[in-house]
JSON list of C-alpha atoms in Angstrom, two decimals:
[
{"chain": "A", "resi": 1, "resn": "UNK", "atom": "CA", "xyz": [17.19, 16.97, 21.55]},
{"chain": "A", "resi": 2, "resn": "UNK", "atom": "CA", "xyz": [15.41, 14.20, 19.57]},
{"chain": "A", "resi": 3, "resn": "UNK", "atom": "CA", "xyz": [11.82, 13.71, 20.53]},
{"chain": "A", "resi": 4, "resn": "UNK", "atom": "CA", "xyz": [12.44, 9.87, 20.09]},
{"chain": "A", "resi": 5, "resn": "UNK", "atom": "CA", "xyz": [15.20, 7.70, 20.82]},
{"chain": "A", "resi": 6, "resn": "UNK", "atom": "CA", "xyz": [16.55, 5.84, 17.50]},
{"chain": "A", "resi": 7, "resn": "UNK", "atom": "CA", "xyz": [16.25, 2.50, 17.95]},
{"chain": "A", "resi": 8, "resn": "UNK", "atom": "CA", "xyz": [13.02, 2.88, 19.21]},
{"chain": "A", "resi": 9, "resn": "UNK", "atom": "CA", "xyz": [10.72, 1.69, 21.97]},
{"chain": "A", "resi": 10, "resn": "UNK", "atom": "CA", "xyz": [7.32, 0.00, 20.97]},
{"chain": "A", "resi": 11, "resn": "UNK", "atom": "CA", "xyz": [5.49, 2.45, 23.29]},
{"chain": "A", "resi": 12, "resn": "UNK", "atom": "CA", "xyz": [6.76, 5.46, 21.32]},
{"chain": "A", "resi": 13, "resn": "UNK", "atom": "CA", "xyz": [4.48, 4.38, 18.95]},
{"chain": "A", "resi": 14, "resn": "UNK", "atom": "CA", "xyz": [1.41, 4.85, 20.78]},
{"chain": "A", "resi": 15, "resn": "UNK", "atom": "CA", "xyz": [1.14, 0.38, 21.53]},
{"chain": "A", "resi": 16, "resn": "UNK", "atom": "CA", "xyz": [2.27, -2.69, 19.63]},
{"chain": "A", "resi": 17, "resn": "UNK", "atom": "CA", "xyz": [-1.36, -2.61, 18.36]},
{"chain": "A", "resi": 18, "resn": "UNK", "atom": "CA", "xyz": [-0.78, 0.30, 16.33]},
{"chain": "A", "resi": 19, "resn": "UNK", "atom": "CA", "xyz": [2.17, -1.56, 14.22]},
{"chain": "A", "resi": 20, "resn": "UNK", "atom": "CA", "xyz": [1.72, -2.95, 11.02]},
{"chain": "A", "resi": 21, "resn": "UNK", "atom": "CA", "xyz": [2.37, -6.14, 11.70]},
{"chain": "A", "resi": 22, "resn": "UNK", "atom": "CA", "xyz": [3.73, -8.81, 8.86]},
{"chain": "A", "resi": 23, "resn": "UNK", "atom": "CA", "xyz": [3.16, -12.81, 9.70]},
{"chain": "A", "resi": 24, "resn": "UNK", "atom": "CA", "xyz": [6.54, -14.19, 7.26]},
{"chain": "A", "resi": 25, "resn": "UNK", "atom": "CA", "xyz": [3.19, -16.13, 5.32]},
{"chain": "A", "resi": 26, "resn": "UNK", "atom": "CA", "xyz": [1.17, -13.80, 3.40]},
{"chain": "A", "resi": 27, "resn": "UNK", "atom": "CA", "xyz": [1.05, -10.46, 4.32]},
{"chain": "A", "resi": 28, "resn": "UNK", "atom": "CA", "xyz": [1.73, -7.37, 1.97]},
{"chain": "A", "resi": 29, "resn": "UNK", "atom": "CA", "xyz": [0.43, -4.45, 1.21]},
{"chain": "A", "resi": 30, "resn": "UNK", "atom": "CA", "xyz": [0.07, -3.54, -2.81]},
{"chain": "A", "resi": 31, "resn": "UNK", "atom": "CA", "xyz": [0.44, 0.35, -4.00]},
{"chain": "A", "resi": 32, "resn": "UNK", "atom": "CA", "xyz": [-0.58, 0.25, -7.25]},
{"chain": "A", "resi": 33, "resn": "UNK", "atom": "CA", "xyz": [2.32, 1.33, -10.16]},
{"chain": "A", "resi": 34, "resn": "UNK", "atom": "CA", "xyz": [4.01, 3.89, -8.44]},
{"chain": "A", "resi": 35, "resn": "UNK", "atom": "CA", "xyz": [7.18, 5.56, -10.81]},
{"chain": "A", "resi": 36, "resn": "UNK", "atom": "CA", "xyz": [10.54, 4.58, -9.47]},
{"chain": "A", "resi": 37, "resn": "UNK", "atom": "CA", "xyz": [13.40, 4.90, -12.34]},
{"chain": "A", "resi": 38, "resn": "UNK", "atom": "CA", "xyz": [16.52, 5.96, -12.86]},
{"chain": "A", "resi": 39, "resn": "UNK", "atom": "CA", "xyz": [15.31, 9.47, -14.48]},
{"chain": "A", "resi": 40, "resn": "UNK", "atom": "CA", "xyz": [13.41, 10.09, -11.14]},
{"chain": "A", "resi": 41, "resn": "UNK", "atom": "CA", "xyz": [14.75, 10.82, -7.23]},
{"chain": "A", "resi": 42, "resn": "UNK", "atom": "CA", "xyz": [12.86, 9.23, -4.55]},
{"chain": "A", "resi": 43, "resn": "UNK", "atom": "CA", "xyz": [13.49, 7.86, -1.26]},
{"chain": "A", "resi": 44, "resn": "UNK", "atom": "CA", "xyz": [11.39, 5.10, 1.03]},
{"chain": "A", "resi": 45, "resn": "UNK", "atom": "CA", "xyz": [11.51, 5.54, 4.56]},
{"chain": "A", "resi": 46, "resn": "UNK", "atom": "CA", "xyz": [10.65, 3.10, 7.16]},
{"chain": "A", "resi": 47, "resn": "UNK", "atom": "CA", "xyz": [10.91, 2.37, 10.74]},
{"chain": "A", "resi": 48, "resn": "UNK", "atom": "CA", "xyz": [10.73, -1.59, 11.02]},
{"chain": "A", "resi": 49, "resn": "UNK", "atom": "CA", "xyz": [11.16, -4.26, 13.32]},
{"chain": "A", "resi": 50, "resn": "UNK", "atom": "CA", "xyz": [12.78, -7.87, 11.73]},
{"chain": "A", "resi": 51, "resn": "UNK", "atom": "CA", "xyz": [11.65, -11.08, 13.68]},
{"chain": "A", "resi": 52, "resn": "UNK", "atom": "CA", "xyz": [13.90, -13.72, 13.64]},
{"chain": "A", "resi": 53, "resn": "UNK", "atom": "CA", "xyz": [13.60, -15.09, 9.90]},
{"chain": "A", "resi": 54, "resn": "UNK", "atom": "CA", "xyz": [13.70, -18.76, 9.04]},
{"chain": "A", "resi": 55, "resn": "UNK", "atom": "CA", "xyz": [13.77, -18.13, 4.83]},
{"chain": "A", "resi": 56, "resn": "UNK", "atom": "CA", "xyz": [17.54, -17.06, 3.69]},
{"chain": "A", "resi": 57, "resn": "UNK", "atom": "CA", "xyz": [15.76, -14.15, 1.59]},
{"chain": "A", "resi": 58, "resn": "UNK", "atom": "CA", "xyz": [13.32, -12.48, 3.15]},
{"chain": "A", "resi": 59, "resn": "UNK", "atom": "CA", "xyz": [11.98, -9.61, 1.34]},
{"chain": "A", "resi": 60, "resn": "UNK", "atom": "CA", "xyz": [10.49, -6.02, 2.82]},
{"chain": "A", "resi": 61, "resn": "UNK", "atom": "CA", "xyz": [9.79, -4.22, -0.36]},
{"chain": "A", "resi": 62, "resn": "UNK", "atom": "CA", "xyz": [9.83, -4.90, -4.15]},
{"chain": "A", "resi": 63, "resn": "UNK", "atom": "CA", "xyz": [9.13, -3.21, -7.42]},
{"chain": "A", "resi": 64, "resn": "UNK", "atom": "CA", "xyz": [9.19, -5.96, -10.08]},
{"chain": "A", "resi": 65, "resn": "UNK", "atom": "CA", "xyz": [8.90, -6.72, -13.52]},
{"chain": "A", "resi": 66, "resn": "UNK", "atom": "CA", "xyz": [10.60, -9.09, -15.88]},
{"chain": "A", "resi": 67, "resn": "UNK", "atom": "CA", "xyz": [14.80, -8.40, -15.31]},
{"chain": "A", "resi": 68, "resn": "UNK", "atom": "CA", "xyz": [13.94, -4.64, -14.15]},
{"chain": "A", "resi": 69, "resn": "UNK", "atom": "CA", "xyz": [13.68, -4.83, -10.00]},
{"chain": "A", "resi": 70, "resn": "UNK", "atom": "CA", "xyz": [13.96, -1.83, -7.15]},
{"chain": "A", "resi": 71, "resn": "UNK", "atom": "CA", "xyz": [14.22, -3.93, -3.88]},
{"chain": "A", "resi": 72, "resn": "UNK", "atom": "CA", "xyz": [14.94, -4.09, -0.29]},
{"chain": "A", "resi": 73, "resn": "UNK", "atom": "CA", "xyz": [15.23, -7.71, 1.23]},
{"chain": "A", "resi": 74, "resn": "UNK", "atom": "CA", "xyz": [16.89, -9.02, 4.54]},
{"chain": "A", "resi": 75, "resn": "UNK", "atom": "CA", "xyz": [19.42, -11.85, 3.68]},
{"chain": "A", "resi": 76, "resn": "UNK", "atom": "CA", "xyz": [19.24, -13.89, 7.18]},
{"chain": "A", "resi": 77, "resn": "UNK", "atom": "CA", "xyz": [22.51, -15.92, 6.33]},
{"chain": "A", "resi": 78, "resn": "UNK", "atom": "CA", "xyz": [24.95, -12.31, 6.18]},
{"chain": "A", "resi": 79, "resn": "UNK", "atom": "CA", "xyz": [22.46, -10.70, 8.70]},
{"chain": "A", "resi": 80, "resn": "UNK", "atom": "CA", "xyz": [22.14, -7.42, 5.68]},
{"chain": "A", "resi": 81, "resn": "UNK", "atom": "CA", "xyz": [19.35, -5.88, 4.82]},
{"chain": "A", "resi": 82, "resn": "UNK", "atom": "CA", "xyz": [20.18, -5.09, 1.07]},
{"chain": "A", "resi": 83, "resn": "UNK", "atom": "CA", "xyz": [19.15, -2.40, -1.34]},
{"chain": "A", "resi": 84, "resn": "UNK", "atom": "CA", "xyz": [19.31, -3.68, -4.45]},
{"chain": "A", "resi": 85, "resn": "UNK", "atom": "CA", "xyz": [18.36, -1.77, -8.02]},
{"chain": "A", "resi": 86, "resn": "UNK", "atom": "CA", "xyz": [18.31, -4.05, -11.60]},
{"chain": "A", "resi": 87, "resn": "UNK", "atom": "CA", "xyz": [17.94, -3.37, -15.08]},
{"chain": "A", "resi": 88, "resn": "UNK", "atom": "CA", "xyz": [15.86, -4.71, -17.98]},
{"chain": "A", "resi": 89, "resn": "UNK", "atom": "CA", "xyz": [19.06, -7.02, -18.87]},
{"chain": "A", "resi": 90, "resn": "UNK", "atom": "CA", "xyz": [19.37, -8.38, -15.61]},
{"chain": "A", "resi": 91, "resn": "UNK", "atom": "CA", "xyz": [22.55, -6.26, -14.66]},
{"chain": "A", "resi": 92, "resn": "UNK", "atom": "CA", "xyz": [21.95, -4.82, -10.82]},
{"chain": "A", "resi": 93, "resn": "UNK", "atom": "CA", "xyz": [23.69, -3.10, -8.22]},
{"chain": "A", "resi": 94, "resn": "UNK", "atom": "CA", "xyz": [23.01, -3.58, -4.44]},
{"chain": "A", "resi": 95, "resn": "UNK", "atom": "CA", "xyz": [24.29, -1.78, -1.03]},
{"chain": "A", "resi": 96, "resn": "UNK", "atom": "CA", "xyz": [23.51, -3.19, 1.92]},
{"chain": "A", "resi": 97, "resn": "UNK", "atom": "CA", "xyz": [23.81, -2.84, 5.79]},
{"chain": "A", "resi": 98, "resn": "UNK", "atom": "CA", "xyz": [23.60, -4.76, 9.01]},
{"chain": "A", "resi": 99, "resn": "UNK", "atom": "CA", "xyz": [20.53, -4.42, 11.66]},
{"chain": "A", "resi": 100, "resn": "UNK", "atom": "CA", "xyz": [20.19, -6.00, 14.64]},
{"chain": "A", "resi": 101, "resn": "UNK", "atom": "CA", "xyz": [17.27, -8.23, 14.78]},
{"chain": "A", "resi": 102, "resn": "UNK", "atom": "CA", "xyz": [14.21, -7.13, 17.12]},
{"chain": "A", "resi": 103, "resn": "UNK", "atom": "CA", "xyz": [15.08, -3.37, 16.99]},
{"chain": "A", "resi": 104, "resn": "UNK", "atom": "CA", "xyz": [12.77, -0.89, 16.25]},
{"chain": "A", "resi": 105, "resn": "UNK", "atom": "CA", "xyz": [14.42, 1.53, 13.48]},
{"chain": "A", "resi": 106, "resn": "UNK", "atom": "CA", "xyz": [14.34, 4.39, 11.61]},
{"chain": "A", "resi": 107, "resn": "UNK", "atom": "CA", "xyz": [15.94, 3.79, 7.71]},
{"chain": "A", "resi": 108, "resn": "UNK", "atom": "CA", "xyz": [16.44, 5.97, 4.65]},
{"chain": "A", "resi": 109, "resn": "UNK", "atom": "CA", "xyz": [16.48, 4.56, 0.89]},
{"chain": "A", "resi": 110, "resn": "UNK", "atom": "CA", "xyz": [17.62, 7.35, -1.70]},
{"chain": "A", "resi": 111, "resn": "UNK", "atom": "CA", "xyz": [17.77, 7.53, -4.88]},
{"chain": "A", "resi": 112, "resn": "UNK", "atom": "CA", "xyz": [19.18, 10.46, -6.33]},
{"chain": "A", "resi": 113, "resn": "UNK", "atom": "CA", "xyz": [19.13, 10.78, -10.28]},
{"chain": "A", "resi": 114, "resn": "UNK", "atom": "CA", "xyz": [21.12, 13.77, -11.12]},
{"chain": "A", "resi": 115, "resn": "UNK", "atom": "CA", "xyz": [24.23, 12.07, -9.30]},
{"chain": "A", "resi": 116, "resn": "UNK", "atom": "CA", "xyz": [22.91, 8.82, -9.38]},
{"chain": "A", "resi": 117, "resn": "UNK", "atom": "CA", "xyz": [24.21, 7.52, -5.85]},
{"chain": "A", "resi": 118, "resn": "UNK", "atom": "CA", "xyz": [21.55, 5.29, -3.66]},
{"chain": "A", "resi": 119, "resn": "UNK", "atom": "CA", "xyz": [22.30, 5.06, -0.53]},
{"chain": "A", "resi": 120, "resn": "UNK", "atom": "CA", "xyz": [21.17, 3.46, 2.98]},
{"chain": "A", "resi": 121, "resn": "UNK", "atom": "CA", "xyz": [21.06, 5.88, 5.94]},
{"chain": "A", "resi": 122, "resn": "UNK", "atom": "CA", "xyz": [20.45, 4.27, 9.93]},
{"chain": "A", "resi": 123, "resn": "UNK", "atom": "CA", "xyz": [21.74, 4.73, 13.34]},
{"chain": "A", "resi": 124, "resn": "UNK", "atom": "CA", "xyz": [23.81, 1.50, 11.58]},
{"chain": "A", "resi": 125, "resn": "UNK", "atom": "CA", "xyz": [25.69, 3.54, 9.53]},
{"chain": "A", "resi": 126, "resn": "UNK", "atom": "CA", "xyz": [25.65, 4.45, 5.98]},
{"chain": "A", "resi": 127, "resn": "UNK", "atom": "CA", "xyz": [26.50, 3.20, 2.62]},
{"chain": "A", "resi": 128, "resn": "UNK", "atom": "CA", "xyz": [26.24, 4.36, -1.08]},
{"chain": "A", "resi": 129, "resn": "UNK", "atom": "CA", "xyz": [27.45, 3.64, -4.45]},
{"chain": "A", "resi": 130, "resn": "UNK", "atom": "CA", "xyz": [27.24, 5.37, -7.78]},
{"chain": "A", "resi": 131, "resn": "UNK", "atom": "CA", "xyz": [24.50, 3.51, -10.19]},
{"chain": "A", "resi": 132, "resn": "UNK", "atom": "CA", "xyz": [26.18, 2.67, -13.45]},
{"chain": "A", "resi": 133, "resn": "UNK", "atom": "CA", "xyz": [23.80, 0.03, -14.98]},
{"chain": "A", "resi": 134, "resn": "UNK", "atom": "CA", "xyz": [20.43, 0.18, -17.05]},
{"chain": "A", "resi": 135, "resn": "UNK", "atom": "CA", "xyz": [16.98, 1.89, -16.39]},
{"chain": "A", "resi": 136, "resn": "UNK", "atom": "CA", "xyz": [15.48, 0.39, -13.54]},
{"chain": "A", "resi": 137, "resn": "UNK", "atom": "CA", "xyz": [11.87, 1.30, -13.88]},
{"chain": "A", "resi": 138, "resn": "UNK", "atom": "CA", "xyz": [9.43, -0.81, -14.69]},
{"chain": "A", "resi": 139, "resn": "UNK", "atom": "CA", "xyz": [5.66, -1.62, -14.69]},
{"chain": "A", "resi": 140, "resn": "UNK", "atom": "CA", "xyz": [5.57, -3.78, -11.36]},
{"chain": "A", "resi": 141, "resn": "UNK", "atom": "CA", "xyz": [3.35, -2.88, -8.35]},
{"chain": "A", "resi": 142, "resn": "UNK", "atom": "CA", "xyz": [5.17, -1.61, -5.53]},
{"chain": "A", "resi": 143, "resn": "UNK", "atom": "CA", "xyz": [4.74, -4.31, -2.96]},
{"chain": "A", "resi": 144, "resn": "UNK", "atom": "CA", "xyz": [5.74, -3.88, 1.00]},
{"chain": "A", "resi": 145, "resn": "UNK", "atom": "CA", "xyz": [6.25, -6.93, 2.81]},
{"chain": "A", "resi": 146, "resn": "UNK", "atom": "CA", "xyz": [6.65, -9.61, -0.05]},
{"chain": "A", "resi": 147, "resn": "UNK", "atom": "CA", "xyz": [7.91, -10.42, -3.50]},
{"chain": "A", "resi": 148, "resn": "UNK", "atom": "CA", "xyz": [6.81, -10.90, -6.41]},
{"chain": "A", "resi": 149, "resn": "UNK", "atom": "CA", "xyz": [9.23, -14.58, -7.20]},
{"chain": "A", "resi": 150, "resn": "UNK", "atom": "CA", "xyz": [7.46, -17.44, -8.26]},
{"chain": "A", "resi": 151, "resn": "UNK", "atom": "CA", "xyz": [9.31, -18.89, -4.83]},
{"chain": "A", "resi": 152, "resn": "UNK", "atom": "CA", "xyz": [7.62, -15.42, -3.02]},
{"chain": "A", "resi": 153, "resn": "UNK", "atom": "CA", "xyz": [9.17, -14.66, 0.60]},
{"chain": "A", "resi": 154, "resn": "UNK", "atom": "CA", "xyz": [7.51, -12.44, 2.89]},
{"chain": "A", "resi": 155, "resn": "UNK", "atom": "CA", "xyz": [8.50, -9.96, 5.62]},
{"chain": "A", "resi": 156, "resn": "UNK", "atom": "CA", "xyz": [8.19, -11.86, 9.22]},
{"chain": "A", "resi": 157, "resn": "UNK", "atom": "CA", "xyz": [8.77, -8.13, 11.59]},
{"chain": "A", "resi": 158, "resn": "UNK", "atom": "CA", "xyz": [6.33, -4.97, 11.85]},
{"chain": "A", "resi": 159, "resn": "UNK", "atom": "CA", "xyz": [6.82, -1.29, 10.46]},
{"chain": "A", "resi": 160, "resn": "UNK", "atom": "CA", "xyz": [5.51, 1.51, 12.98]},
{"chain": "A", "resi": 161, "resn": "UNK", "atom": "CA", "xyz": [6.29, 4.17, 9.73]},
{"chain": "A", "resi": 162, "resn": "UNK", "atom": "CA", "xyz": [6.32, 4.33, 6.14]},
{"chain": "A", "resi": 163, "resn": "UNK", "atom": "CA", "xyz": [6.65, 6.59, 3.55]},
{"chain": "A", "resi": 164, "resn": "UNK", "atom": "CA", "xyz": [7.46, 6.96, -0.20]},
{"chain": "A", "resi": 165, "resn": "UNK", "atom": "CA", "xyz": [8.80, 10.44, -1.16]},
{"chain": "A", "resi": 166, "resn": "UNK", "atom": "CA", "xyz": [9.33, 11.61, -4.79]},
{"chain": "A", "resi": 167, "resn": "UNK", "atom": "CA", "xyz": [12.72, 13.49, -3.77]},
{"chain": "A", "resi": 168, "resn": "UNK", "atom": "CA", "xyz": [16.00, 12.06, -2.61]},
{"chain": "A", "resi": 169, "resn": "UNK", "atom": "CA", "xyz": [15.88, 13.38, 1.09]},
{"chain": "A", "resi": 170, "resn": "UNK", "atom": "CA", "xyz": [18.91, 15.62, 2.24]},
{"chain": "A", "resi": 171, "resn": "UNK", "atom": "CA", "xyz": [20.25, 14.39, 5.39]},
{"chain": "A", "resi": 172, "resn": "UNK", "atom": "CA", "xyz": [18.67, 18.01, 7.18]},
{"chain": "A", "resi": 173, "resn": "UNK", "atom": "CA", "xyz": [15.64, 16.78, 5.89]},
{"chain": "A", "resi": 174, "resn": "UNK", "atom": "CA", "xyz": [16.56, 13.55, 7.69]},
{"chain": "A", "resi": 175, "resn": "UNK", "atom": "CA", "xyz": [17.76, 14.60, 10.81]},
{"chain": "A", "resi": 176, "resn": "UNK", "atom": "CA", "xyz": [13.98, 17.03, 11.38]},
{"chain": "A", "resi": 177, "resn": "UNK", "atom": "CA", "xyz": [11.99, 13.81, 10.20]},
{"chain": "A", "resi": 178, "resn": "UNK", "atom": "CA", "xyz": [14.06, 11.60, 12.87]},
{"chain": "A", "resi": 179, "resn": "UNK", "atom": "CA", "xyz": [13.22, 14.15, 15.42]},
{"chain": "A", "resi": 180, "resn": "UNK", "atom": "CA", "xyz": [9.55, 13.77, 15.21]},
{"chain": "A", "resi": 181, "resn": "UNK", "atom": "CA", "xyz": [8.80, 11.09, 13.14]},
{"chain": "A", "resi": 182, "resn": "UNK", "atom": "CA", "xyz": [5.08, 11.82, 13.44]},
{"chain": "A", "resi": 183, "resn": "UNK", "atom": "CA", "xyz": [5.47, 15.23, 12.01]},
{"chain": "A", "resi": 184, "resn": "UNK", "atom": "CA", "xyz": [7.24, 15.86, 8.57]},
{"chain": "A", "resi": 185, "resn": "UNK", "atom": "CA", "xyz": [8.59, 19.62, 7.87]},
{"chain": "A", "resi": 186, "resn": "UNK", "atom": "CA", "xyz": [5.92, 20.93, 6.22]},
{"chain": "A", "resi": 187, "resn": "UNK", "atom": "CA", "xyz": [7.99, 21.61, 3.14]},
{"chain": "A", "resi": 188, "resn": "UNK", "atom": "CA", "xyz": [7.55, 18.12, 2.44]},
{"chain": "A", "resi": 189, "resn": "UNK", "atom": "CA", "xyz": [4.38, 17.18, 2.65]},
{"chain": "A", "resi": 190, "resn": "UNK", "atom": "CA", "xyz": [3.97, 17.62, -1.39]},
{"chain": "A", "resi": 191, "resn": "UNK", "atom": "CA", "xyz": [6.18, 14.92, -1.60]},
{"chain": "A", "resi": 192, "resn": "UNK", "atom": "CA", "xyz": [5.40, 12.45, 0.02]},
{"chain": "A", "resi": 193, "resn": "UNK", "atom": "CA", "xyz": [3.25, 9.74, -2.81]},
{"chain": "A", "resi": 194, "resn": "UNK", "atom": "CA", "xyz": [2.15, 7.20, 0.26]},
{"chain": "A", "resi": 195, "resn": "UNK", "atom": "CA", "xyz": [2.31, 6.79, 3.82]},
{"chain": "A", "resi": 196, "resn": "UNK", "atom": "CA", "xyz": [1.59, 4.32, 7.10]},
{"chain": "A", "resi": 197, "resn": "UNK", "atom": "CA", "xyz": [1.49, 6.05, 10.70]},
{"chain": "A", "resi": 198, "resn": "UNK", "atom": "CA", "xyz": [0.52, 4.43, 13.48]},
{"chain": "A", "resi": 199, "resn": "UNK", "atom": "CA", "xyz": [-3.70, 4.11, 13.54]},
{"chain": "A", "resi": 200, "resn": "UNK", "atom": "CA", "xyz": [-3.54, 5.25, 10.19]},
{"chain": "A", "resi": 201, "resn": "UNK", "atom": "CA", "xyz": [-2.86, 4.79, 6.34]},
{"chain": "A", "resi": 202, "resn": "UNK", "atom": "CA", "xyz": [-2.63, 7.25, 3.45]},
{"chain": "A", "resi": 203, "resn": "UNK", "atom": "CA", "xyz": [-1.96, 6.20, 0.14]},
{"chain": "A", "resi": 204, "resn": "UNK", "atom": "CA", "xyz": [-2.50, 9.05, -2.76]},
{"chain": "A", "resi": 205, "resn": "UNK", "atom": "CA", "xyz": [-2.47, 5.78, -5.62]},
{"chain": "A", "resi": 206, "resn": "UNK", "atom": "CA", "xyz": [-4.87, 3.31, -5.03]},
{"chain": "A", "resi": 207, "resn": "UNK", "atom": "CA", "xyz": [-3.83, 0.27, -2.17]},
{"chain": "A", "resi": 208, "resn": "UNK", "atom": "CA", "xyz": [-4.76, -3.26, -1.53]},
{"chain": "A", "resi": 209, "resn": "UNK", "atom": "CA", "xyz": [-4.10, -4.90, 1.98]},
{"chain": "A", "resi": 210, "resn": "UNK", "atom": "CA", "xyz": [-4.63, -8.21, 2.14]},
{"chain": "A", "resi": 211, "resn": "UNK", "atom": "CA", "xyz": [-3.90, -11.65, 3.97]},
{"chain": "A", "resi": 212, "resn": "UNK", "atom": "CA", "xyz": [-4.61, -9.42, 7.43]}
]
């Protein structure tokens, strides 16, 4: 049996205090240039709570510059939370899925670049699609909570847990993480570049946070 219950209460997470907590106004936190491209497997994990959003776009992660985008935004007028990957010539691919707002819970982001399939994984269901456009990487900070737009939009919820991994996850890898998110097999501690826990952050590459 699970440890936790996916979605989640706040009180699994020791108390609403121990959320990161984004306003919808300014708040992000900045990684630095972390690698994400097509000639690389990673996945971004999160457990995240969406307020009700005024903004039709509101974004949760971004890795930007020029055409060349990795993204996750919530798009308030289809209710999706979209995963969306872009090349240098503007060409882009996106998969998306639909939360329900003021849940606490647990999603997977992979990237997988021997097959090249990303894919969404929740207690929502799951979605995927084979990438068949441009390199995607690109020189951009990786930014959680807000864009990088001239018309920016910014995450209005809270994330209890994330964490970047250099490896597209396999869904046993999944299923032990989802059973004790606090604990990660040990088998994957190596890969993990940066992570938020509750009372605690952890970033290997330098990070800002700001507008807290």
């Amino acid at each position: 049996m699970p440890l936790f219950q996916d979605p989640y209460s706040q009180q699994e997470f020791i108390n609403a205090e121990s959320l990161l907590k984004f306003d919808g106004v300014d708040d992000s936190v900045n990684f630095g240039n972390v690698t994400l491209n097509d000639a690389a497997d990673f996945t971004i994990e999160l457990i995240i709570s969406l307020d009700a959003l005024i903004a039709s776009s509101n974004a949760i992660l971004e890795k930007s510059s020029g055409n060349n985008k990795v993204s996750i935004v919530y798009n308030t007028v289809r209710n999706q939370i979209r995963f969306n990957l872009r090349d240098g010539s503007g060409n882009f691919q996106q998969i998306e899925i639909n939360p329900t707002l003021g849940d606490l819970f647990h999603i997977f982001f992979t990237y997988d670049s021997a097959t090249s399939v990303f894919e969404i994984r929740s207690h929502y269901g799951t979605v995927s699609e084979t990438y068949t456009q441009g390199d995607f990487g690109n020189s951009g900070d990786l930014v959680l909570g807000a864009n990088t737009a001239q018309n920016a939009t910014f995450l209005k919820g809270a994330i209890a847990i994330f964490r970047l991994y250099n490896k597209s996850l396999t869904l046993s890898e999944e299923r032990q993480i989802r059973n004790n998110p606090y604990a990660i097999p040990s088998d994957l501690h190596e890969n993990v570049i940066a992570e938020h826990l509750p009372q605690r952050n952890y970033f290997k590459d330098v990070a800002d946070i700001y507008g807290k």
